[in-house]
Amino acid sequence: MLELNGIKKRFGRIEVLHGVDLRVHAGEVHALLGENGAGKSTLMKILTGILQPSEGTIRIDGAERHFADYDEAIAAGVGIVFQEFSLIPYLDAVENMFLGRELRGRFGLLDRRAMRARAREIMRQLAVDVPLDVPVARLSVAEQQFVEIAKALSLNARILVLDEPTATLTPSEVEHLFAVMRELRRQDVAIIFISHHLEEIFEICDRITVLRDGQFVGSCAVSEVDNDRVVEMMVGRRIESSFPPKPGVDPAAPVVLEAEEVQLRRGGPVSRFELRSGEILGFAGLVGSGRTETVLALLGAYPAARCKVRMDGVEKRFSGPDEGLAHGIGLLPESRKDEGLITSFSILQNVSLNNYGKYRRNHWFIDLRKELDCTTAAMAAVRVKAQGPHARVDTLSGGNQQKVVIARWLNHDMRVLIFDEPTRGIDVGAKAEIYALMRAFTARGHSIITVSSELPEVIGLSDRVCVFRQGGIVATVEGADINSETIMTHATTGRVEHVA
Amino acid sequence: MSHDTVTAPEEKGRGFSPASLLRSPLALPLIGLIVVSCLMGLASDNFFSLNNILNVLRQVSVVGVLAVGMTFVILTGGIDLSVGAVMALVGTLSAGMMVNIGLPAPLALVAGIALGLALGVVNGALVAWGRMPAIIVTLATMGMARGLGLIYSGGYPISGLPSWISWFGIGRIGVIPVPVIMMALIYAVAWVVLQRTAFGRHVYAIGGNETAARLSGVKTRRVQLAVYAISGLTASLAAVILTGRLMSGQPNAGVGFELDAIAAVVLGGTAIAGGRGLILGTLIGAVLLGILNNGLNLMGINPYLQDVIKGFIILLAIYIGRDWR
Ligand SMILES: Nc1ncnc2c1ncn2[C@@H]1O[C@H](COP(=O)(O)OP(=O)(O)OP(=O)(O)O)[C@@H](O)[C@H]1O
Ligand SMILES: [Mg+2]
């Protein structure tokens, strides 16, 4: 039904797609796989008219098509959920979903009721409860992801591209999305699905196509391959177990950071936890369970009703991330594009953004030589794939942008790192390396709090796990209790104590 | 090799090939400057004389200096409409302190500069901590500064300044006018601050993505405060030049200069939304405006028509520069 033939794409003098083929049939879920920067998003932007191919053809139902922009693709029944969100922050979910395609009633006025009903219907299919009337800027990243998905679903497309839709979703939400995808498949929609979570590929996809460095590697049915084989096709080599061994934290290790009382909203539950030297503390929970708000509240970046924090036993009240930074606490926020990166900056400028103390010359000036050396080393450590440290971050692939934010913090001399969804969009190979770097960091006696919606990641990485539900911590588990059943049980049925 | 993490530093921005020059954000303003200069040169044979060029630069200096502070402010995504009025107020009060109060002239100048700086701090505090839109805050302080100058002086220029003050306006070192040297020094300092210090990078970062800058630990409010303070400072340095040129404190001076300063910044290729731009671009933009003024004058064009032509050229320049990266 859909045929891409010999697609090439050049940005300036650099070719990033070297003649890629892709065939997708109606009624199949087709996985598009490849490492960070392999060219998946670029290929999909070409399919949907957002980018123009330098060479190659697109055929739909045998007829050659050229889309000058996304609107033309939509008209031809092709829709996409972008990897980087494309929502207008001040509009609400309904307005965003129907932007430019508003339903109109009599006299050409907006038919808000019809749009709302349609939006609610789609959200019901997805089995999520996203507030429809607040500006999307106020929604969590996962909720925004659902708005983004709903927006694409409202197109009733015959060819639907999902570029890493599950990167910030927790397993149960992924299940709902998959249910919707299966229903669409039954209606003969062709779905192209991009994800770095390989287990999802085996659960939902029928066929796969693998790209490596802009080259077509192969295409086959899912049943013909296993996990290791897919990784080998993507990376070109085998990858050992991705999680470094847990050294086990000394129970007598000093407590670095202690949250005595965190209450996000008046009348809500009160959480307390402590972070010991040398440990990785995982925050698990469903979307909207208050993990992100809690870590932001620690640094004074979220207006919590109450927040009492001790650092090294001394009571502290941080008024913002700048004070946290001064005390050696760094925050990697959930959304790289909106909260993490200065997209108009180069990699180098992003990495050193808050770290000029390291490169000072004559007190006032930046030591450019040293800055370049440190950045180059930091980029190599997390394997940022780019043309060089001076490349603008908005020309990087999603996963590589994420690596830049990680590089910023690992380049720093911090004592505590708070990582909110650190490996969002990062491929399997690079993930293993980042986990190893995180362990190396804690091995020096420092500590990490990692918020992650990827259950295997929380389980494989954390020494202890705090499970969140409805705005507070309902359980803290360690040792053998760190397994998916226990965590999911707490996350869905844990007892929430409301305090006046 | 599937993991070609490129580790070799790119030789970008170091070598000066013609192609890299064309891709620089300064290319377009420079081309504009050359084109306009050539047109003016064709229209009047006087234009390319050393005397006229120095004269143009001397005329440019006041707006040129204002535009330095404006560049800092616009790079953070803000705007400062008060610079013309602050300049007039500082000039008027300095003159007043010399003539009416009898303060020694150097002291009066320093006090005036401190006052301009303080007004900038007020603007910055209102924007950064008061969380009010810059355009409204500085519109209000513009009105207040202008009003205060008029109240103090009763609307009349204050003259009778010591004659050496004119050195700042019309003096020369060798052949070069003093205000041109001052302007050059101020631009040099601004270049170093923006390109070589952490503060400069933070100015760009706030314009690029304030949330990301704040969450990564940049003291965004302090930086915002500082850029408005810098704008107040450059406004009062412009006041020193202007006072020297007019040999009096003029409460009505500099009406509309804030718009010329903004035009210079934007013509120089700085994004009005912030985050992108170069201080050298602003210098080119200011000179471009000055050449237009000078050339249209030399050609003897009706002053009202001059405004129309200037407006048209600004629109044209920005239209061409729209998609330039
Ligand atoms: N506008 C651009 N200018 C220059 N290079 C670009 C641009 N956009 C993408 N690239 C390059 O194209 C390559 C492929 O990027 P793409 O975003 O398609 O990767 P991806 O497979 O989607 O990776 P990820 O898994 O990280 O999302 C990358 O090396 C990237 O740097
Ligand atoms: Mg991508």
Short mmCIF file of C-alpha atoms and ligand atoms in Angstrom, two decimals, chain A residues 9-12 14-17 32-45 51 83-84 163-164 194-196 211 213-214 336 385-387 391-403 424-427, chain B residues 325, ligand 1:
data_model
loop_
_atom_site.label_atom_id
_atom_site.label_comp_id
_atom_site.label_asym_id
_atom_site.label_seq_id
_atom_site.Cartn_x
_atom_site.Cartn_y
_atom_site.Cartn_z
CA LYS A 9 18.10 13.24 2.10
CA ARG A 10 20.86 15.81 2.32
CA PHE A 11 21.12 18.69 4.79
CA GLY A 12 23.55 21.06 3.15
CA ILE A 14 25.74 16.07 4.46
CA GLU A 15 23.68 13.14 3.36
CA VAL A 16 21.79 11.50 6.24
CA LEU A 17 19.61 9.06 4.29
CA LEU A 32 10.88 1.29 12.07
CA LEU A 33 14.02 0.59 14.05
CA GLY A 34 17.50 2.00 14.30
CA GLU A 35 19.92 3.67 16.63
CA ASN A 36 19.76 7.33 17.57
CA GLY A 37 20.43 9.35 14.47
CA ALA A 38 19.81 6.45 12.10
CA GLY A 39 17.32 8.58 10.19
CA LYS A 40 13.94 7.28 11.33
CA SER A 41 12.37 10.64 12.14
CA THR A 42 13.83 12.21 9.03
CA LEU A 43 12.33 9.46 6.86
CA MET A 44 8.94 9.92 8.48
CA LYS A 45 9.09 13.69 8.03
CA LEU A 51 10.75 17.59 4.65
CA GLN A 83 8.72 12.78 18.36
CA GLU A 84 9.07 16.36 19.54
CA ASP A 163 7.33 8.47 16.32
CA GLU A 164 8.28 7.25 19.81
CA ILE A 194 8.98 3.86 16.16
CA SER A 195 10.24 2.89 19.59
CA HIS A 196 13.44 2.07 21.38
CA LEU A 211 17.96 1.46 9.43
CA ASP A 213 23.33 5.31 9.70
CA GLY A 214 20.83 6.28 7.06
CA ARG A 336 14.34 18.14 26.73
CA LYS A 385 26.37 11.46 17.24
CA ALA A 386 26.81 14.84 15.60
CA GLN A 387 29.02 16.67 13.20
CA ALA A 391 26.57 21.68 15.66
CA ARG A 392 23.29 23.28 16.69
CA VAL A 393 21.27 20.93 18.88
CA ASP A 394 18.15 21.38 16.80
CA THR A 395 19.87 19.55 13.96
CA LEU A 396 20.39 16.47 16.16
CA SER A 397 18.12 13.46 16.34
CA GLY A 398 15.86 13.23 19.39
CA GLY A 399 17.95 10.67 21.21
CA ASN A 400 21.14 12.62 20.61
CA GLN A 401 19.54 15.77 21.99
CA GLN A 402 18.74 13.81 25.13
CA LYS A 403 22.34 12.70 25.36
CA ARG A 424 13.78 9.03 27.00
CA GLY A 425 14.34 8.33 23.32
CA ILE A 426 17.78 6.80 23.75
CA ASP A 427 18.60 3.59 21.89
CA ARG B 325 20.23 31.83 9.37
N1 LIG C 1 17.96 19.97 10.06
C1 LIG C 1 19.02 19.14 10.07
N2 LIG C 1 20.23 19.59 9.71
C2 LIG C 1 21.32 18.76 9.71
N3 LIG C 1 21.28 17.48 10.10
C3 LIG C 1 20.10 16.97 10.49
C4 LIG C 1 18.91 17.78 10.52
N4 LIG C 1 17.90 17.00 10.96
C5 LIG C 1 18.43 15.78 11.20
N5 LIG C 1 19.75 15.75 10.92
C6 LIG C 1 20.64 14.59 11.05
O1 LIG C 1 20.05 13.47 10.45
C7 LIG C 1 20.37 12.29 11.15
C8 LIG C 1 19.13 11.46 11.38
O2 LIG C 1 18.30 12.11 12.31
P1 LIG C 1 16.88 11.53 12.75
O3 LIG C 1 16.24 12.56 13.60
O4 LIG C 1 16.14 11.08 11.55
O5 LIG C 1 17.31 10.27 13.63
P2 LIG C 1 16.37 9.20 14.36
O6 LIG C 1 16.61 7.91 13.70
O7 LIG C 1 14.99 9.69 14.42
O8 LIG C 1 17.05 9.16 15.80
P3 LIG C 1 16.36 9.10 17.27
O9 LIG C 1 16.19 7.67 17.62
O10 LIG C 1 17.44 9.71 18.15
O11 LIG C 1 15.13 9.89 17.25
C9 LIG C 1 21.06 12.73 12.43
O12 LIG C 1 22.43 12.46 12.32
C10 LIG C 1 20.82 14.21 12.51
O13 LIG C 1 21.92 14.87 13.09
#
